[in-house]
Short mmCIF file of N, CA and C in Angstrom, two decimals:
data_model
loop_
_atom_site.label_atom_id
_atom_site.label_comp_id
_atom_site.label_asym_id
_atom_site.label_seq_id
_atom_site.Cartn_x
_atom_site.Cartn_y
_atom_site.Cartn_z
N UNK C 20 18.15 4.50 20.27
CA UNK C 20 18.56 4.73 18.91
C UNK C 20 19.26 3.53 18.31
N UNK C 21 20.18 2.94 19.07
CA UNK C 21 20.91 1.79 18.55
C UNK C 21 19.98 0.61 18.33
N UNK C 22 18.92 0.50 19.15
CA UNK C 22 17.95 -0.59 18.95
C UNK C 22 17.33 -0.50 17.56
N UNK C 23 16.96 0.67 17.14
CA UNK C 23 16.35 0.83 15.82
C UNK C 23 17.37 0.48 14.74
N UNK C 24 18.61 0.94 14.89
CA UNK C 24 19.63 0.61 13.90
C UNK C 24 19.85 -0.89 13.80
N UNK C 25 19.90 -1.58 14.95
CA UNK C 25 20.10 -3.03 14.90
C UNK C 25 18.88 -3.73 14.33
N UNK C 26 17.69 -3.22 14.58
CA UNK C 26 16.48 -3.81 13.98
C UNK C 26 16.49 -3.63 12.47
N UNK C 27 16.94 -2.46 12.01
CA UNK C 27 17.03 -2.23 10.57
C UNK C 27 17.99 -3.21 9.92
N UNK C 28 19.06 -3.56 10.62
CA UNK C 28 20.02 -4.52 10.05
C UNK C 28 19.39 -5.91 9.94
N UNK C 29 18.43 -6.24 10.81
CA UNK C 29 17.74 -7.54 10.75
C UNK C 29 17.01 -7.68 9.42
N UNK C 30 16.36 -6.61 8.97
CA UNK C 30 15.62 -6.70 7.71
C UNK C 30 16.49 -6.33 6.52
N UNK C 31 17.75 -6.01 6.77
CA UNK C 31 18.68 -5.73 5.69
C UNK C 31 18.33 -4.48 4.91
N UNK C 32 17.82 -3.47 5.61
CA UNK C 32 17.40 -2.27 4.91
C UNK C 32 18.38 -1.14 5.11
N UNK C 33 18.55 -0.33 4.06
CA UNK C 33 19.55 0.72 4.08
C UNK C 33 19.09 2.00 4.77
N UNK C 34 17.83 2.11 5.13
CA UNK C 34 17.38 3.31 5.84
C UNK C 34 18.02 3.34 7.23
N UNK C 35 18.22 4.53 7.74
CA UNK C 35 18.80 4.69 9.07
C UNK C 35 17.74 5.19 10.03
N UNK C 36 18.08 5.17 11.31
CA UNK C 36 17.19 5.67 12.34
C UNK C 36 16.83 7.12 12.04
N UNK C 37 17.81 7.93 11.65
CA UNK C 37 17.57 9.34 11.34
C UNK C 37 16.60 9.48 10.18
N UNK C 38 16.80 8.66 9.12
CA UNK C 38 15.89 8.69 7.97
C UNK C 38 14.46 8.40 8.41
N UNK C 39 14.31 7.36 9.23
CA UNK C 39 12.98 6.96 9.65
C UNK C 39 12.33 8.00 10.56
N UNK C 40 13.11 8.59 11.45
CA UNK C 40 12.55 9.65 12.31
C UNK C 40 12.08 10.84 11.47
N UNK C 41 12.87 11.19 10.45
CA UNK C 41 12.46 12.28 9.56
C UNK C 41 11.20 11.91 8.79
N UNK C 42 11.15 10.67 8.26
CA UNK C 42 9.95 10.22 7.55
C UNK C 42 8.74 10.22 8.49
N UNK C 43 8.95 9.77 9.72
CA UNK C 43 7.84 9.73 10.67
C UNK C 43 7.31 11.13 10.93
N UNK C 44 8.21 12.07 11.22
CA UNK C 44 7.75 13.42 11.55
C UNK C 44 7.21 14.18 10.34
N UNK C 45 7.71 13.88 9.13
CA UNK C 45 7.26 14.63 7.96
C UNK C 45 6.10 13.97 7.21
N UNK C 46 5.99 12.66 7.28
CA UNK C 46 4.96 11.95 6.51
C UNK C 46 3.86 11.38 7.40
N UNK C 47 4.26 10.69 8.46
CA UNK C 47 3.27 9.98 9.28
C UNK C 47 2.56 10.90 10.25
N UNK C 48 3.32 11.64 11.04
CA UNK C 48 2.72 12.49 12.07
C UNK C 48 1.71 13.50 11.54
N UNK C 49 1.98 14.19 10.41
CA UNK C 49 0.99 15.16 9.92
C UNK C 49 -0.35 14.54 9.51
N UNK C 50 -0.37 13.23 9.29
CA UNK C 50 -1.61 12.56 8.89
C UNK C 50 -2.61 12.48 10.03
N UNK C 51 -2.17 12.74 11.26
CA UNK C 51 -3.04 12.66 12.44
C UNK C 51 -3.77 11.32 12.48
N UNK C 52 -2.99 10.26 12.44
CA UNK C 52 -3.53 8.89 12.41
C UNK C 52 -3.91 8.48 13.82
N UNK C 53 -5.05 7.80 13.92
CA UNK C 53 -5.55 7.35 15.22
C UNK C 53 -4.58 6.37 15.87
N UNK C 54 -4.58 6.36 17.18
CA UNK C 54 -3.77 5.40 17.94
C UNK C 54 -4.61 4.15 18.16
N UNK C 55 -4.73 3.38 17.06
CA UNK C 55 -5.46 2.12 17.03
C UNK C 55 -4.65 1.12 16.22
N UNK C 56 -5.07 -0.14 16.22
CA UNK C 56 -4.39 -1.15 15.40
C UNK C 56 -4.43 -0.77 13.92
N UNK C 57 -5.58 -0.29 13.47
CA UNK C 57 -5.70 0.13 12.08
C UNK C 57 -4.78 1.33 11.80
N UNK C 58 -4.69 2.24 12.75
CA UNK C 58 -3.77 3.36 12.61
C UNK C 58 -2.33 2.89 12.49
N UNK C 59 -1.97 1.86 13.25
CA UNK C 59 -0.61 1.32 13.14
C UNK C 59 -0.37 0.71 11.77
N UNK C 60 -1.37 0.06 11.21
CA UNK C 60 -1.24 -0.48 9.85
C UNK C 60 -1.00 0.66 8.86
N UNK C 61 -1.71 1.76 9.03
CA UNK C 61 -1.50 2.91 8.15
C UNK C 61 -0.10 3.50 8.34
N UNK C 62 0.37 3.55 9.60
CA UNK C 62 1.73 4.04 9.86
C UNK C 62 2.76 3.17 9.14
N UNK C 63 2.57 1.85 9.21
CA UNK C 63 3.51 0.95 8.57
C UNK C 63 3.56 1.20 7.07
N UNK C 64 2.40 1.33 6.45
CA UNK C 64 2.34 1.54 5.01
C UNK C 64 3.02 2.86 4.64
N UNK C 65 2.76 3.92 5.39
CA UNK C 65 3.37 5.22 5.10
C UNK C 65 4.87 5.22 5.37
N UNK C 66 5.27 4.65 6.49
CA UNK C 66 6.67 4.70 6.89
C UNK C 66 7.56 3.80 6.06
N UNK C 67 7.04 2.64 5.69
CA UNK C 67 7.84 1.67 4.95
C UNK C 67 7.35 1.51 3.50
N UNK C 68 6.84 2.61 2.95
CA UNK C 68 6.41 2.60 1.56
C UNK C 68 7.56 2.15 0.67
N UNK C 69 7.31 1.15 -0.15
CA UNK C 69 8.35 0.65 -1.04
C UNK C 69 9.30 -0.34 -0.41
N UNK C 70 9.08 -0.69 0.85
CA UNK C 70 9.97 -1.62 1.55
C UNK C 70 9.33 -3.00 1.68
N UNK C 71 8.01 -3.05 1.77
CA UNK C 71 7.35 -4.34 1.92
C UNK C 71 6.18 -4.48 0.95
N UNK C 72 5.98 -5.71 0.50
CA UNK C 72 4.88 -6.05 -0.40
C UNK C 72 4.23 -7.33 0.10
N UNK C 73 2.94 -7.43 -0.16
CA UNK C 73 2.18 -8.59 0.30
C UNK C 73 1.53 -9.30 -0.88
N UNK C 74 1.73 -10.61 -0.96
CA UNK C 74 1.09 -11.43 -1.98
C UNK C 74 0.00 -12.25 -1.27
N UNK C 75 -1.26 -11.91 -1.58
CA UNK C 75 -2.38 -12.57 -0.91
C UNK C 75 -2.39 -14.07 -1.19
N UNK C 76 -2.18 -14.42 -2.44
CA UNK C 76 -2.12 -15.83 -2.80
C UNK C 76 -0.85 -16.40 -2.17
N UNK C 77 -1.01 -17.28 -1.23
CA UNK C 77 0.14 -17.83 -0.51
C UNK C 77 0.42 -17.11 0.80
N UNK C 78 -0.31 -16.01 1.07
CA UNK C 78 -0.17 -15.27 2.32
C UNK C 78 1.31 -15.02 2.63
N UNK C 79 1.97 -14.27 1.74
CA UNK C 79 3.43 -14.12 1.83
C UNK C 79 3.84 -12.66 1.76
N UNK C 80 4.70 -12.25 2.67
CA UNK C 80 5.30 -10.93 2.65
C UNK C 80 6.66 -10.99 1.98
N UNK C 81 7.02 -9.91 1.29
CA UNK C 81 8.33 -9.75 0.70
C UNK C 81 8.89 -8.42 1.19
N UNK C 82 10.18 -8.40 1.50
CA UNK C 82 10.83 -7.19 2.01
C UNK C 82 11.99 -6.83 1.08
N UNK C 83 12.04 -5.56 0.66
CA UNK C 83 13.10 -5.09 -0.22
C UNK C 83 14.39 -4.98 0.60
N UNK C 84 15.43 -5.66 0.16
CA UNK C 84 16.70 -5.64 0.90
C UNK C 84 17.76 -4.79 0.23
N UNK C 85 17.38 -3.99 -0.73
CA UNK C 85 18.33 -3.13 -1.43
C UNK C 85 18.78 -3.70 -2.76
N UNK C 86 18.55 -5.01 -2.96
CA UNK C 86 18.94 -5.66 -4.21
C UNK C 86 17.80 -6.44 -4.84
N UNK C 87 16.95 -7.03 -4.00
CA UNK C 87 15.82 -7.80 -4.50
C UNK C 87 14.76 -7.94 -3.40
N UNK C 88 13.58 -8.39 -3.81
CA UNK C 88 12.47 -8.60 -2.87
C UNK C 88 12.67 -9.98 -2.25
N UNK C 89 12.98 -9.99 -0.98
CA UNK C 89 13.27 -11.22 -0.26
C UNK C 89 12.01 -11.70 0.45
N UNK C 90 11.64 -12.98 0.24
CA UNK C 90 10.48 -13.49 0.96
C UNK C 90 10.75 -13.47 2.46
N UNK C 91 9.76 -13.03 3.22
CA UNK C 91 9.89 -13.06 4.67
C UNK C 91 9.75 -14.50 5.12
N UNK C 92 10.31 -14.82 6.25
CA UNK C 92 10.23 -16.19 6.75
C UNK C 92 8.79 -16.52 7.14
N UNK C 93 8.51 -17.78 7.32
CA UNK C 93 7.17 -18.21 7.73
C UNK C 93 6.72 -17.57 9.03
N UNK C 94 7.66 -17.20 9.87
CA UNK C 94 7.32 -16.58 11.14
C UNK C 94 7.21 -15.06 11.04
N UNK C 95 7.31 -14.54 9.83
CA UNK C 95 7.20 -13.10 9.60
C UNK C 95 8.21 -12.31 10.44
N UNK C 96 9.44 -12.82 10.51
CA UNK C 96 10.48 -12.16 11.30
C UNK C 96 10.68 -10.72 10.85
N UNK C 97 10.77 -10.51 9.54
CA UNK C 97 10.97 -9.15 9.03
C UNK C 97 9.81 -8.23 9.36
N UNK C 98 8.60 -8.72 9.19
CA UNK C 98 7.44 -7.89 9.49
C UNK C 98 7.33 -7.61 10.98
N UNK C 99 7.66 -8.59 11.81
CA UNK C 99 7.65 -8.36 13.25
C UNK C 99 8.69 -7.29 13.60
N UNK C 100 9.83 -7.33 12.94
CA UNK C 100 10.88 -6.34 13.17
C UNK C 100 10.40 -4.95 12.76
N UNK C 101 9.73 -4.86 11.62
CA UNK C 101 9.18 -3.57 11.18
C UNK C 101 8.19 -3.06 12.22
N UNK C 102 7.38 -3.94 12.76
CA UNK C 102 6.44 -3.55 13.81
C UNK C 102 7.14 -3.00 15.04
N UNK C 103 8.24 -3.64 15.44
CA UNK C 103 9.01 -3.15 16.59
C UNK C 103 9.60 -1.78 16.30
N UNK C 104 10.08 -1.59 15.09
CA UNK C 104 10.64 -0.29 14.71
C UNK C 104 9.58 0.79 14.81
N UNK C 105 8.39 0.50 14.29
CA UNK C 105 7.31 1.49 14.32
C UNK C 105 6.95 1.86 15.76
N UNK C 106 6.83 0.86 16.64
CA UNK C 106 6.47 1.17 18.03
C UNK C 106 7.55 2.01 18.70
N UNK C 107 8.83 1.73 18.41
CA UNK C 107 9.91 2.53 18.99
C UNK C 107 9.89 3.96 18.44
N UNK C 108 9.61 4.11 17.15
CA UNK C 108 9.51 5.45 16.58
C UNK C 108 8.34 6.22 17.18
N UNK C 109 7.22 5.52 17.40
CA UNK C 109 6.07 6.17 18.03
C UNK C 109 6.45 6.67 19.42
N UNK C 110 7.16 5.82 20.18
CA UNK C 110 7.56 6.19 21.54
C UNK C 110 8.53 7.36 21.51
N UNK C 111 9.55 7.30 20.65
CA UNK C 111 10.50 8.42 20.54
C UNK C 111 9.79 9.71 20.17
N UNK C 112 8.88 9.63 19.23
CA UNK C 112 8.15 10.81 18.79
C UNK C 112 7.29 11.36 19.92
N UNK C 113 6.64 10.47 20.65
CA UNK C 113 5.76 10.90 21.74
C UNK C 113 6.57 11.59 22.85
N UNK C 114 7.71 10.99 23.21
CA UNK C 114 8.54 11.61 24.26
C UNK C 114 9.13 12.93 23.79
N UNK C 115 9.45 13.06 22.51
CA UNK C 115 10.00 14.32 22.02
C UNK C 115 8.96 15.44 22.06
N UNK C 116 7.69 15.06 22.07
CA UNK C 116 6.60 16.05 22.12
C UNK C 116 6.10 16.27 23.54
N UNK C 117 6.74 15.66 24.52
CA UNK C 117 6.29 15.83 25.89
C UNK C 117 5.51 14.63 26.40
N UNK C 118 5.18 13.70 25.52
CA UNK C 118 4.57 12.44 25.92
C UNK C 118 3.19 12.56 26.54
N UNK C 119 2.16 12.51 25.69
CA UNK C 119 0.80 12.48 26.21
C UNK C 119 0.59 11.14 26.89
N UNK C 120 0.37 11.17 28.19
CA UNK C 120 0.31 9.93 28.97
C UNK C 120 -0.79 8.99 28.50
N UNK C 121 -1.84 9.51 27.90
CA UNK C 121 -2.94 8.63 27.45
C UNK C 121 -2.51 7.74 26.29
N UNK C 122 -1.48 8.14 25.53
CA UNK C 122 -1.04 7.35 24.38
C UNK C 122 0.01 6.30 24.74
N UNK C 123 0.72 6.48 25.84
CA UNK C 123 1.83 5.61 26.19
C UNK C 123 1.39 4.15 26.35
N UNK C 124 0.27 3.84 27.01
CA UNK C 124 -0.13 2.42 27.11
C UNK C 124 -0.39 1.78 25.74
N UNK C 125 -1.00 2.53 24.82
CA UNK C 125 -1.24 1.97 23.49
C UNK C 125 0.07 1.77 22.75
N UNK C 126 0.98 2.72 22.86
CA UNK C 126 2.27 2.60 22.19
C UNK C 126 3.03 1.39 22.75
N UNK C 127 2.95 1.19 24.05
CA UNK C 127 3.59 0.02 24.67
C UNK C 127 2.96 -1.26 24.12
N UNK C 128 1.63 -1.32 24.06
CA UNK C 128 0.93 -2.47 23.47
C UNK C 128 1.37 -2.68 22.02
N UNK C 129 1.58 -1.59 21.29
CA UNK C 129 1.95 -1.67 19.88
C UNK C 129 3.28 -2.38 19.66
N UNK C 130 4.15 -2.34 20.66
CA UNK C 130 5.44 -3.01 20.56
C UNK C 130 5.42 -4.45 21.03
N UNK C 131 4.27 -4.89 21.52
CA UNK C 131 4.14 -6.28 21.98
C UNK C 131 3.68 -7.16 20.82
N UNK C 132 3.89 -8.45 20.95
CA UNK C 132 3.58 -9.36 19.86
C UNK C 132 2.14 -9.22 19.37
N UNK C 133 1.19 -9.13 20.27
CA UNK C 133 -0.22 -9.03 19.88
C UNK C 133 -0.49 -7.77 19.06
N UNK C 134 0.07 -6.65 19.50
CA UNK C 134 -0.11 -5.39 18.78
C UNK C 134 0.55 -5.42 17.41
N UNK C 135 1.74 -6.00 17.35
CA UNK C 135 2.45 -6.08 16.08
C UNK C 135 1.70 -7.00 15.12
N UNK C 136 1.23 -8.14 15.62
CA UNK C 136 0.48 -9.07 14.75
C UNK C 136 -0.81 -8.43 14.23
N UNK C 137 -1.47 -7.63 15.05
CA UNK C 137 -2.67 -6.92 14.60
C UNK C 137 -2.33 -5.93 13.49
N UNK C 138 -1.21 -5.20 13.67
CA UNK C 138 -0.78 -4.24 12.65
C UNK C 138 -0.49 -4.96 11.34
N UNK C 139 0.24 -6.08 11.41
CA UNK C 139 0.59 -6.84 10.21
C UNK C 139 -0.67 -7.35 9.52
N UNK C 140 -1.57 -7.92 10.31
CA UNK C 140 -2.80 -8.47 9.75
C UNK C 140 -3.63 -7.40 9.04
N UNK C 141 -3.79 -6.26 9.67
CA UNK C 141 -4.58 -5.18 9.08
C UNK C 141 -3.89 -4.55 7.87
N UNK C 142 -2.56 -4.52 7.88
CA UNK C 142 -1.86 -3.89 6.75
C UNK C 142 -1.96 -4.72 5.47
N UNK C 143 -2.29 -6.00 5.60
CA UNK C 143 -2.46 -6.86 4.41
C UNK C 143 -3.54 -6.32 3.47
N UNK C 144 -4.51 -5.62 4.03
CA UNK C 144 -5.62 -5.13 3.22
C UNK C 144 -5.32 -3.79 2.54
N UNK C 145 -4.18 -3.18 2.86
CA UNK C 145 -3.80 -1.91 2.25
C UNK C 145 -3.38 -2.16 0.80
N UNK C 146 -4.08 -1.57 -0.15
CA UNK C 146 -3.82 -1.85 -1.57
C UNK C 146 -2.42 -1.47 -2.02
N UNK C 147 -1.81 -0.49 -1.38
CA UNK C 147 -0.48 -0.06 -1.82
C UNK C 147 0.61 -1.09 -1.53
N UNK C 148 0.34 -2.05 -0.66
CA UNK C 148 1.36 -3.09 -0.39
C UNK C 148 1.05 -4.40 -1.11
N UNK C 149 -0.13 -4.51 -1.69
CA UNK C 149 -0.53 -5.76 -2.34
C UNK C 149 0.02 -5.86 -3.76
N UNK C 150 0.52 -7.05 -4.09
CA UNK C 150 0.93 -7.34 -5.47
C UNK C 150 0.48 -8.76 -5.81
N UNK C 151 0.28 -8.99 -7.10
CA UNK C 151 -0.09 -10.32 -7.57
C UNK C 151 1.18 -11.14 -7.78
N UNK C 152 1.11 -12.45 -7.61
CA UNK C 152 2.30 -13.27 -7.82
C UNK C 152 2.87 -13.13 -9.23
N UNK C 153 2.01 -12.87 -10.20
CA UNK C 153 2.46 -12.74 -11.59
C UNK C 153 3.32 -11.49 -11.80
N UNK C 154 3.28 -10.53 -10.88
CA UNK C 154 4.09 -9.33 -11.00
C UNK C 154 5.55 -9.56 -10.61
N UNK C 155 5.80 -10.60 -9.83
CA UNK C 155 7.15 -10.90 -9.38
C UNK C 155 7.94 -11.59 -10.49
N UNK C 156 9.17 -11.17 -10.66
CA UNK C 156 10.07 -11.76 -11.67
C UNK C 156 9.41 -11.82 -13.05
N UNK C 157 8.68 -10.79 -13.41
CA UNK C 157 7.93 -10.78 -14.66
C UNK C 157 8.74 -10.30 -15.86
N UNK C 158 9.97 -9.92 -15.66
CA UNK C 158 10.82 -9.44 -16.74
C UNK C 158 11.87 -10.50 -17.05
N UNK C 159 11.59 -11.40 -17.98
CA UNK C 159 12.46 -12.55 -18.20
C UNK C 159 13.85 -12.20 -18.73
N UNK C 160 14.02 -11.02 -19.28
CA UNK C 160 15.33 -10.64 -19.81
C UNK C 160 16.15 -9.80 -18.83
N UNK C 161 15.65 -9.63 -17.62
CA UNK C 161 16.41 -8.94 -16.58
C UNK C 161 17.12 -10.00 -15.74
N UNK C 162 18.41 -9.80 -15.54
CA UNK C 162 19.23 -10.72 -14.76
C UNK C 162 19.83 -9.93 -13.60
N UNK C 163 19.43 -10.28 -12.39
CA UNK C 163 19.84 -9.56 -11.19
C UNK C 163 21.14 -10.16 -10.65
N UNK C 164 22.14 -9.31 -10.42
CA UNK C 164 23.42 -9.73 -9.86
C UNK C 164 23.73 -8.85 -8.64
N UNK C 165 24.82 -9.12 -7.95
CA UNK C 165 25.14 -8.40 -6.72
C UNK C 165 25.16 -6.88 -6.88
N UNK C 166 25.67 -6.39 -7.98
CA UNK C 166 25.87 -4.95 -8.12
C UNK C 166 24.89 -4.26 -9.06
N UNK C 167 23.80 -4.94 -9.44
CA UNK C 167 22.79 -4.30 -10.28
C UNK C 167 22.00 -5.30 -11.10
N UNK C 168 21.32 -4.80 -12.12
CA UNK C 168 20.48 -5.63 -12.97
C UNK C 168 20.90 -5.45 -14.42
N UNK C 169 21.13 -6.55 -15.09
CA UNK C 169 21.56 -6.56 -16.49
C UNK C 169 20.36 -6.87 -17.37
N UNK C 170 20.13 -6.04 -18.38
CA UNK C 170 19.11 -6.31 -19.39
C UNK C 170 19.78 -7.18 -20.46
N UNK C 171 19.40 -8.44 -20.52
CA UNK C 171 20.05 -9.39 -21.42
C UNK C 171 19.81 -9.09 -22.89
N UNK C 172 18.75 -8.36 -23.20
CA UNK C 172 18.47 -8.01 -24.60
C UNK C 172 19.37 -6.88 -25.08
N UNK C 173 19.46 -5.84 -24.29
CA UNK C 173 20.19 -4.64 -24.74
C UNK C 173 21.63 -4.60 -24.24
N UNK C 174 21.92 -5.34 -23.18
CA UNK C 174 23.24 -5.26 -22.56
C UNK C 174 23.38 -4.10 -21.59
N UNK C 175 22.31 -3.32 -21.40
CA UNK C 175 22.35 -2.20 -20.46
C UNK C 175 22.39 -2.73 -19.04
N UNK C 176 23.07 -1.98 -18.18
CA UNK C 176 23.21 -2.37 -16.78
C UNK C 176 22.62 -1.26 -15.91
N UNK C 177 21.77 -1.63 -14.98
CA UNK C 177 21.05 -0.66 -14.15
C UNK C 177 21.31 -0.92 -12.67
N UNK C 178 21.12 0.10 -11.87
CA UNK C 178 21.13 -0.06 -10.41
C UNK C 178 19.92 -0.90 -10.01
N UNK C 179 20.02 -1.59 -8.89
CA UNK C 179 18.87 -2.34 -8.39
C UNK C 179 17.69 -1.39 -8.23
N UNK C 180 16.49 -1.87 -8.57
CA UNK C 180 15.31 -1.03 -8.52
C UNK C 180 14.15 -1.86 -7.99
N UNK C 181 13.55 -1.43 -6.88
CA UNK C 181 12.44 -2.21 -6.33
C UNK C 181 11.26 -2.36 -7.29
N UNK C 182 11.08 -1.42 -8.21
CA UNK C 182 9.95 -1.49 -9.12
C UNK C 182 10.10 -2.64 -10.12
N UNK C 183 11.30 -3.21 -10.27
CA UNK C 183 11.47 -4.37 -11.14
C UNK C 183 10.89 -5.64 -10.53
N UNK C 184 10.63 -5.62 -9.24
CA UNK C 184 10.02 -6.74 -8.51
C UNK C 184 10.78 -8.05 -8.69
N UNK C 185 12.11 -7.97 -8.65
CA UNK C 185 12.96 -9.15 -8.74
C UNK C 185 13.03 -9.82 -7.36
N UNK C 186 12.94 -11.14 -7.33
CA UNK C 186 13.00 -11.87 -6.06
C UNK C 186 14.25 -12.73 -5.92
N UNK C 187 15.12 -12.67 -6.90
CA UNK C 187 16.33 -13.48 -6.87
C UNK C 187 17.50 -12.65 -7.35
N UNK C 188 18.69 -13.10 -6.99
CA UNK C 188 19.90 -12.48 -7.50
C UNK C 188 20.98 -13.55 -7.61
N UNK C 189 21.78 -13.45 -8.65
CA UNK C 189 22.92 -14.35 -8.80
C UNK C 189 24.07 -13.77 -7.96
N UNK C 190 24.79 -14.62 -7.28
CA UNK C 190 25.85 -14.16 -6.39
C UNK C 190 27.15 -13.91 -7.19
N UNK C 191 27.04 -13.01 -8.16
CA UNK C 191 28.19 -12.60 -8.98
C UNK C 191 28.09 -11.10 -9.21
N UNK C 192 29.22 -10.50 -9.58
CA UNK C 192 29.24 -9.08 -9.93
C UNK C 192 29.35 -8.95 -11.44
N UNK C 193 28.68 -7.95 -11.99
CA UNK C 193 28.81 -7.64 -13.41
C UNK C 193 30.00 -6.69 -13.55
N UNK C 194 30.90 -7.03 -14.44
CA UNK C 194 32.10 -6.20 -14.61
C UNK C 194 31.98 -5.27 -15.79
#
């Protein structure tokens, strides 16, 4: 359990292990997704809906950190971490159900670098995670700060919202 919590802190995400286990059992598991690399890509998209976006041009992942869409490093550290989280959730779920021994080797493979890289590669083609570069920072009058987003035209102040697709924030608070 603590491993998942520490992995979540690596990607700077506010979801907890309990949240993810609930999402896995209520959203992912009922889908009866195959235990394949493609199935893992589908699990990632379902489990981390709204947490990661992929820009094909430039082959770049972005991860929502609660305030803005942060570009993943060139080594895809965040995406690799998400892959590790998914494999651990699969294992926890399998053991809670009595653990079908035929699935354990695949779940173990899923947590290894090769399995995670396959999941990441295949998830790039999922339309729900794809965005065009022009969609990022497309609201020129929105100014992102530590505690929210200021609309410079109206003066209205909003909570951070992933749908704004902001990739930067000023290190100041709006008072």
